[in-house]
């Protein structure tokens, strides 16, 4: 029994791309439609989740599963979900490399009104040259250059949210007497999913929280601890860390394991290889966390993301709680194979049971 107690925000990483995050012909069918994502988000809200976050993908990986060949745009999806919900946070992902900052500043200020202050922004620096390059929007920058662009981008957005007129002439963006109204009522929460040391540093300097893959293995726990260490060193004790967990529940540990084995038997090797090939064209692939993560997934021919945990409700509750406590996480985001049936098990059974292992969610705290 873990002694330490933590308070945890809970979110769902919604599947705006067909197939979700199980790249297998044996995976549950995930259509990547707005209607499906609406159902998932309403379910998450009903279960007391704090946020729904959508990723930003522009190009699929094909193969027999047609992995992510159909995917919704993230900001527009969250604007729709903002209107359809009342309490849950609606967080969108934006590629800073492709959206001019003034466009996003105004789009997010608009969603701030639609959602009555529930909008959040996950900033991504860009890591797949094909995904953005197909639209002529990939900038030939190395890892350091991408974070230089990111810094200029967020500086401009923050100014547009707070200043009446912005003049700016930088290396990447130019604004002349730029007026951006309405202002958001409160400055939207920003997180960043950069998981390299440079990515963490950018996030700590500019955002409210960091978002990275989590699990109960040593490397994942070290990643969480490292993010917290960097935040404390930077004098930001309130900085939030969010771990992204992929969970496969089963009636028993054995049944959950069999589910994963079944998915792996049908792993879409073609889609995984395409994904790895695309990421490996980044000239900074070695420093690019996402590239390394997907190259590794391809090498293992794994249908699921690294660190995926399988188990009964009790096992998952214990393992996620252990990860939260040892990685010092403030929040978790969930991926499951089926975002209705499996999400219900996680929301109604696994998360409440984590209290037995010392991890309480916000809604439990309010009881
Ligand atoms: C949990 C997580 C979610 C991410 N979501 C997206 C996404 O939706 N779209 C995208 O292009 N990149 C996404 N990325 C990639 C990162 O934003 C980032 O560009 C990449 O990891 C390279 O930066 P880094 O080396 O600092 O981590 C994600 C990464 C992580 C770890």
Coordinates of C-alpha atoms and ligand atoms in Angstrom, one line a residue:
X1 CA 0.0 0.0 0.0
X2 CA 1.4 3.3 -1.1
X3 CA 1.6 5.9 1.7
X4 CA 1.9 9.1 -0.3
X5 CA -1.3 10.8 -1.5
X6 CA -1.7 12.8 -4.6
X7 CA -4.5 14.7 -6.2
X8 CA -4.9 14.0 -9.9
X9 CA -6.6 15.6 -12.8
X10 CA -8.0 13.1 -15.2
X11 CA -8.4 13.5 -19.0
X12 CA -9.0 11.5 -22.1
X13 CA -6.9 11.7 -25.3
X14 CA -9.7 11.6 -27.8
X15 CA -9.4 9.6 -31.0
X16 CA -9.9 12.1 -33.7
X17 CA -8.0 9.8 -36.1
X18 CA -9.6 6.5 -37.3
X19 CA -8.2 3.4 -35.5
X20 CA -7.2 5.4 -32.4
X21 CA -4.0 4.2 -30.9
X22 CA -4.1 0.5 -31.6
X23 CA -2.5 -0.1 -35.0
X24 CA -3.9 -3.5 -35.7
X25 CA -6.5 -5.1 -38.0
X26 CA -7.8 -6.8 -34.8
X27 CA -8.4 -3.5 -33.0
X28 CA -11.9 -2.3 -32.0
X29 CA -13.3 -0.1 -34.7
X30 CA -12.7 3.6 -34.1
X31 CA -14.2 5.7 -36.9
X32 CA -12.5 9.1 -36.3
X33 CA -15.7 11.0 -36.7
X34 CA -17.0 14.0 -34.8
X35 CA -20.0 12.0 -33.7
X36 CA -17.9 9.3 -32.0
X37 CA -15.7 11.9 -30.4
X38 CA -18.8 13.7 -29.1
X39 CA -20.0 10.4 -27.5
X40 CA -16.6 9.8 -25.9
X41 CA -16.4 13.4 -24.5
X42 CA -19.9 13.3 -23.1
X43 CA -19.1 10.0 -21.4
X44 CA -15.9 11.4 -20.0
X45 CA -17.8 14.5 -18.7
X46 CA -20.4 12.3 -17.1
X47 CA -17.7 10.3 -15.3
X48 CA -16.2 13.5 -13.9
X49 CA -13.2 13.7 -16.1
X50 CA -11.4 17.1 -16.1
X51 CA -10.5 17.4 -19.7
X52 CA -10.7 16.0 -23.2
X53 CA -7.6 16.6 -25.4
X54 CA -7.4 16.0 -29.1
X55 CA -4.2 15.5 -31.0
X56 CA -3.3 17.2 -34.3
X57 CA -2.6 14.8 -37.2
X58 CA -2.7 15.8 -40.9
X59 CA -1.7 12.6 -42.7
X60 CA -2.4 8.9 -42.1
X61 CA -0.1 6.0 -42.4
X62 CA -2.2 3.8 -44.7
X63 CA -1.7 0.0 -44.5
X64 CA -4.5 -2.5 -44.1
X65 CA -5.9 -0.5 -41.2
X66 CA -5.7 2.8 -43.1
X67 CA -4.3 4.1 -39.8
X68 CA -5.3 7.8 -39.2
X69 CA -6.1 8.2 -42.9
X70 CA -9.2 10.0 -41.7
X71 CA -8.7 12.6 -38.9
X72 CA -10.5 15.6 -37.6
X73 CA -8.9 19.0 -37.2
X74 CA -8.2 19.6 -33.5
X75 CA -9.2 23.2 -32.8
X76 CA -12.5 22.9 -34.7
X77 CA -13.3 19.6 -33.0
X78 CA -12.8 21.2 -29.6
X79 CA -14.9 24.2 -30.6
X80 CA -17.8 21.8 -31.4
X81 CA -17.2 19.9 -28.2
X82 CA -17.1 23.1 -26.2
X83 CA -20.6 23.9 -27.3
X84 CA -21.8 20.4 -26.6
X85 CA -20.5 20.2 -23.0
X86 CA -20.8 22.1 -19.8
X87 CA -17.9 21.4 -17.5
X88 CA -15.1 19.4 -19.0
X89 CA -12.0 21.1 -20.2
X90 CA -11.7 21.2 -24.0
X91 CA -8.0 21.2 -25.0
X92 CA -6.8 21.4 -28.6
X93 CA -3.4 20.6 -30.1
X94 CA -1.7 23.1 -32.5
X95 CA 1.4 22.8 -34.5
X96 CA 3.2 26.1 -33.9
X97 CA 5.2 25.6 -37.1
X98 CA 2.2 25.8 -39.4
X99 CA -0.3 28.2 -37.7
X100 CA 0.5 31.9 -37.6
X101 CA 0.3 32.9 -33.9
X102 CA -2.3 35.7 -34.5
X103 CA -4.7 33.2 -36.1
X104 CA -4.5 30.8 -33.2
X105 CA -4.7 33.7 -30.6
X106 CA -8.1 34.7 -32.1
X107 CA -9.4 31.1 -32.6
X108 CA -8.6 30.2 -29.0
X109 CA -10.2 33.5 -27.7
X110 CA -13.3 32.5 -29.7
X111 CA -13.4 29.0 -28.1
X112 CA -12.8 30.7 -24.7
X113 CA -16.3 32.3 -25.2
X114 CA -17.9 29.2 -26.6
X115 CA -16.6 27.1 -23.7
X116 CA -16.9 29.8 -21.0
X117 CA -13.2 29.6 -20.1
X118 CA -12.7 25.8 -20.5
X119 CA -10.3 25.9 -23.5
X120 CA -6.7 24.7 -23.2
X121 CA -4.0 24.5 -25.7
X122 CA -1.4 21.7 -26.3
X123 CA 1.5 23.2 -28.2
X124 CA 3.5 20.9 -30.4
X125 CA 6.8 21.9 -32.1
X126 CA 6.3 19.5 -35.1
X127 CA 8.2 16.3 -35.5
X128 CA 7.0 14.5 -38.7
X129 CA 8.3 16.1 -41.9
X130 CA 5.8 14.2 -44.0
X131 CA 2.7 15.2 -41.9
X132 CA 3.3 18.9 -42.4
X133 CA 5.5 18.7 -45.5
X134 CA 2.6 17.3 -47.6
X135 CA 1.0 20.8 -47.3
X136 CA 4.2 22.6 -48.0
X137 CA 4.2 23.8 -44.4
X138 CA 7.2 21.9 -42.9
X139 CA 10.0 24.3 -42.1
X140 CA 13.4 22.9 -42.5
X141 CA 14.5 23.5 -38.9
X142 CA 16.5 21.3 -36.6
X143 CA 15.2 20.5 -33.1
X144 CA 16.8 23.6 -31.6
X145 CA 15.4 25.8 -34.4
X146 CA 11.9 24.4 -33.8
X147 CA 12.0 25.4 -30.2
X148 CA 13.3 28.9 -31.2
X149 CA 10.3 29.2 -33.4
X150 CA 8.1 27.9 -30.5
X151 CA 9.5 30.5 -28.2
X152 CA 8.7 33.4 -30.6
X153 CA 5.3 31.9 -31.3
X154 CA 4.1 31.7 -27.7
X155 CA 5.6 35.2 -26.9
X156 CA 3.5 36.7 -29.7
X157 CA 0.3 34.8 -28.6
X158 CA 0.7 35.8 -25.0
X159 CA 1.1 39.5 -26.1
X160 CA -2.0 39.3 -28.4
X161 CA -4.0 37.9 -25.5
X162 CA -3.1 40.8 -23.2
X163 CA -2.0 43.9 -25.3
X164 CA -4.1 46.1 -27.4
X165 CA -1.7 46.5 -30.3
X166 CA 1.3 44.3 -31.1
X167 CA 4.3 45.2 -33.2
X168 CA 6.8 42.4 -33.7
X169 CA 9.6 41.7 -36.1
X170 CA 11.3 38.4 -35.3
X171 CA 13.1 35.5 -37.1
X172 CA 9.8 33.8 -37.9
X173 CA 6.9 36.1 -37.6
X174 CA 6.1 39.7 -38.3
X175 CA 3.1 41.7 -36.9
X176 CA 2.3 45.3 -37.7
X177 CA 0.0 47.1 -35.3
X178 CA -1.8 43.8 -34.9
X179 CA -5.1 44.0 -32.9
X180 CA -6.6 40.8 -31.6
X181 CA -10.0 41.0 -30.0
X182 CA -11.8 39.5 -28.1
X183 CA -9.3 38.8 -25.4
X184 CA -9.8 35.5 -23.6
X185 CA -11.6 36.1 -20.2
X186 CA -8.8 34.2 -18.5
X187 CA -5.6 33.3 -20.1
X188 CA -6.1 29.7 -21.5
X189 CA -4.2 26.9 -20.0
X190 CA -1.2 25.9 -22.1
X191 CA 0.6 22.6 -22.1
X192 CA 3.3 21.2 -24.3
X193 CA 4.0 17.7 -25.4
X194 CA 7.7 18.1 -25.9
X195 CA 9.4 15.3 -24.0
X196 CA 13.1 16.0 -24.7
X197 CA 15.1 18.1 -22.2
X198 CA 14.8 21.0 -24.6
X199 CA 11.1 20.4 -24.9
X200 CA 10.7 20.3 -21.1
X201 CA 12.6 23.5 -20.7
X202 CA 10.5 25.3 -23.2
X203 CA 7.4 24.0 -21.5
X204 CA 8.5 25.0 -18.0
X205 CA 9.5 28.5 -19.2
X206 CA 6.2 29.2 -21.1
X207 CA 3.4 26.8 -20.2
X208 CA 1.3 25.6 -17.3
X209 CA 2.0 22.0 -17.8
X210 CA 3.9 19.2 -19.6
X211 CA 2.3 16.2 -21.3
X212 CA 4.3 13.0 -21.9
X213 CA 3.9 9.3 -22.1
X214 CA 3.8 7.6 -18.7
X215 CA 3.9 4.0 -17.4
X216 CA 5.4 2.2 -14.4
X217 CA 8.7 1.2 -15.9
X218 CA 11.9 2.9 -14.7
X219 CA 12.4 5.1 -17.8
X220 CA 8.9 6.5 -17.7
X221 CA 9.1 7.2 -14.0
X222 CA 12.5 8.9 -14.5
X223 CA 10.9 11.1 -17.2
X224 CA 8.2 12.4 -14.7
X225 CA 10.7 13.0 -12.0
X226 CA 13.0 14.8 -14.4
X227 CA 10.1 17.1 -15.5
X228 CA 9.3 18.0 -11.9
X229 CA 13.0 18.5 -11.1
X230 CA 13.4 21.0 -13.9
X231 CA 10.3 22.8 -12.9
X232 CA 11.4 23.2 -9.3
X233 CA 14.9 24.3 -10.4
X234 CA 13.1 27.0 -12.5
X235 CA 11.2 28.1 -9.4
X236 CA 7.8 26.9 -10.7
X237 CA 6.5 24.6 -8.0
X238 CA 2.9 24.9 -9.4
X239 CA 3.9 23.5 -12.8
X240 CA 1.7 20.6 -13.8
X241 CA 2.9 17.3 -15.2
X242 CA 0.4 15.1 -17.1
X243 CA 1.2 11.4 -17.9
X244 CA -0.4 9.8 -20.9
X245 CA -1.3 6.2 -20.1
X246 CA -2.5 3.5 -22.6
X247 CA -4.6 1.0 -20.6
X248 CA -6.0 -2.3 -21.7
X249 CA -8.5 -3.6 -19.1
X250 CA -9.7 -7.2 -18.8
X251 CA -11.9 -9.3 -16.5
X252 CA -8.6 -10.8 -15.3
X253 CA -4.9 -10.0 -15.9
X254 CA -4.7 -13.0 -18.2
X255 CA -7.7 -11.8 -20.3
X256 CA -6.2 -8.3 -20.6
X257 CA -2.9 -9.8 -21.7
X258 CA -4.7 -11.9 -24.3
X259 CA -6.4 -8.8 -25.7
X260 CA -3.0 -7.2 -26.3
X261 CA -1.6 -10.4 -27.8
X262 CA -4.6 -10.5 -30.2
X263 CA -4.0 -6.9 -31.2
X264 CA -0.2 -7.6 -31.7
X265 CA -1.0 -10.6 -33.9
X266 CA -2.9 -8.3 -36.2
X267 CA -0.3 -5.4 -36.0
X268 CA -0.4 -3.3 -39.1
X269 CA 3.3 -3.6 -40.0
X270 CA 2.8 -1.5 -43.1
X271 CA 1.4 1.5 -41.2
X272 CA 4.0 1.2 -38.4
X273 CA 6.8 1.0 -41.0
X274 CA 5.4 4.1 -42.8
X275 CA 5.2 6.0 -39.6
X276 CA 8.8 5.1 -38.6
X277 CA 10.0 5.9 -42.1
X278 CA 8.4 9.4 -42.0
X279 CA 9.7 10.3 -38.6
X280 CA 13.2 9.1 -39.5
X281 CA 13.5 11.7 -42.3
X282 CA 13.7 14.4 -39.6
X283 CA 17.3 15.6 -39.6
X284 CA 17.0 15.8 -35.8
X285 CA 15.4 12.4 -35.4
X286 CA 17.9 11.5 -32.7
X287 CA 16.8 14.3 -30.4
X288 CA 13.2 14.1 -31.4
X289 CA 11.4 12.2 -28.7
X290 CA 8.4 11.3 -30.8
X291 CA 10.6 10.0 -33.6
X292 CA 12.5 7.7 -31.2
X293 CA 9.3 6.6 -29.6
X294 CA 7.7 5.5 -33.0
X295 CA 10.9 4.0 -34.3
X296 CA 11.0 1.8 -31.2
X297 CA 7.4 0.8 -31.7
X298 CA 8.1 -0.2 -35.3
X299 CA 11.2 -2.2 -34.3
X300 CA 9.1 -4.1 -31.7
X301 CA 6.2 -4.5 -34.2
X302 CA 4.0 -3.4 -31.3
X303 CA 0.4 -2.5 -32.1
X304 CA 0.3 -0.1 -29.1
X305 CA 2.3 2.7 -27.8
X306 CA 5.4 2.0 -25.6
X307 CA 4.5 1.5 -21.9
X308 CA 1.0 0.2 -22.5
X309 CA -0.3 -1.5 -19.4
X310 CA -2.7 -4.5 -19.3
X311 CA -4.6 -5.9 -16.4
X312 CA -7.7 -6.4 -14.3
X313 CA -9.3 -3.3 -12.7
X314 CA -7.3 -4.0 -9.5
X315 CA -4.0 -4.4 -11.3
X316 CA -4.5 -1.3 -13.4
X317 CA -5.5 0.8 -10.4
X318 CA -2.4 -0.4 -8.5
X319 CA 0.0 0.2 -11.5
X320 CA -1.3 3.6 -12.5
X321 CA -1.3 4.7 -8.9
X322 CA 2.3 3.6 -8.5
X323 CA 3.3 5.5 -11.6
X324 CA 1.4 8.6 -10.5
X325 CA 3.1 8.6 -7.1
X326 CA 6.6 7.7 -8.2
X327 CA 6.6 10.0 -11.2
X328 CA 5.0 12.8 -9.1
X329 CA 2.3 13.3 -11.7
X330 CA -0.4 16.0 -11.2
X331 CA -2.6 14.6 -14.0
X332 CA -3.2 11.7 -16.2
X333 CA -4.6 11.4 -19.7
X334 CA -6.1 8.1 -20.9
X335 CA -5.9 6.1 -24.1
X336 CA -7.9 2.8 -24.3
X337 CA -8.6 0.5 -27.3
X338 CA -12.3 1.1 -27.2
X339 CA -13.3 4.6 -26.1
X340 CA -16.7 3.7 -24.9
X341 CA -16.6 0.3 -23.2
X342 CA -13.0 0.5 -22.0
X343 CA -13.2 4.1 -21.0
X344 CA -16.3 3.2 -18.8
X345 CA -14.2 0.6 -17.0
X346 CA -11.4 3.0 -16.5
X347 CA -13.6 5.9 -15.4
X348 CA -16.0 4.0 -13.2
X349 CA -13.8 1.3 -11.7
X350 CA -10.0 1.8 -12.2
X351 CA -9.8 5.5 -11.3
X352 CA -12.0 5.3 -8.2
X353 CA -10.0 2.2 -7.0
X354 CA -6.7 4.2 -7.3
X355 CA -7.8 5.8 -4.0
X356 CA -6.9 2.5 -2.3
X357 CA -3.4 3.1 -3.4
X358 CA -3.2 6.7 -2.2
X359 CA -4.2 8.5 -5.4
X360 CA -7.3 10.7 -5.3
X361 CA -8.9 12.6 -8.2
X362 CA -10.3 16.1 -7.9
X363 CA -13.9 14.9 -8.0
X364 CA -13.1 12.4 -5.1
X365 CA -11.5 15.2 -3.1
X366 CA -14.8 17.2 -3.5
X367 CA -17.0 14.4 -2.2
Ligands
LIG1 C1 2.0 12.7 -25.4 C2 2.4 13.3 -26.7 C3 1.5 13.8 -27.5 C4 1.8 14.4 -28.7 N1 0.9 14.8 -29.6 C5 1.2 15.3 -30.8 C6 0.3 15.6 -31.8 O1 -0.9 15.6 -31.5 N2 0.7 16.0 -33.0 C7 2.0 16.1 -33.3 O2 2.4 16.4 -34.4 N3 3.0 15.8 -32.4 C8 2.6 15.4 -31.2 N4 3.6 15.1 -30.3 C9 5.0 15.3 -30.6 C10 5.6 16.4 -29.7 O3 4.8 17.5 -29.6 C11 7.0 16.9 -30.2 O4 6.9 17.6 -31.4 C12 7.9 15.8 -30.3 O5 7.9 15.0 -29.2 C13 9.3 16.4 -30.6 O6 9.7 17.3 -29.5 P1 10.6 16.7 -28.3 O7 11.8 16.1 -28.9 O8 10.9 17.9 -27.5 O9 9.7 15.8 -27.5 C14 3.2 14.5 -29.1 C15 4.2 14.0 -28.2 C16 3.8 13.4 -27.0 C17 4.9 12.9 -26.1

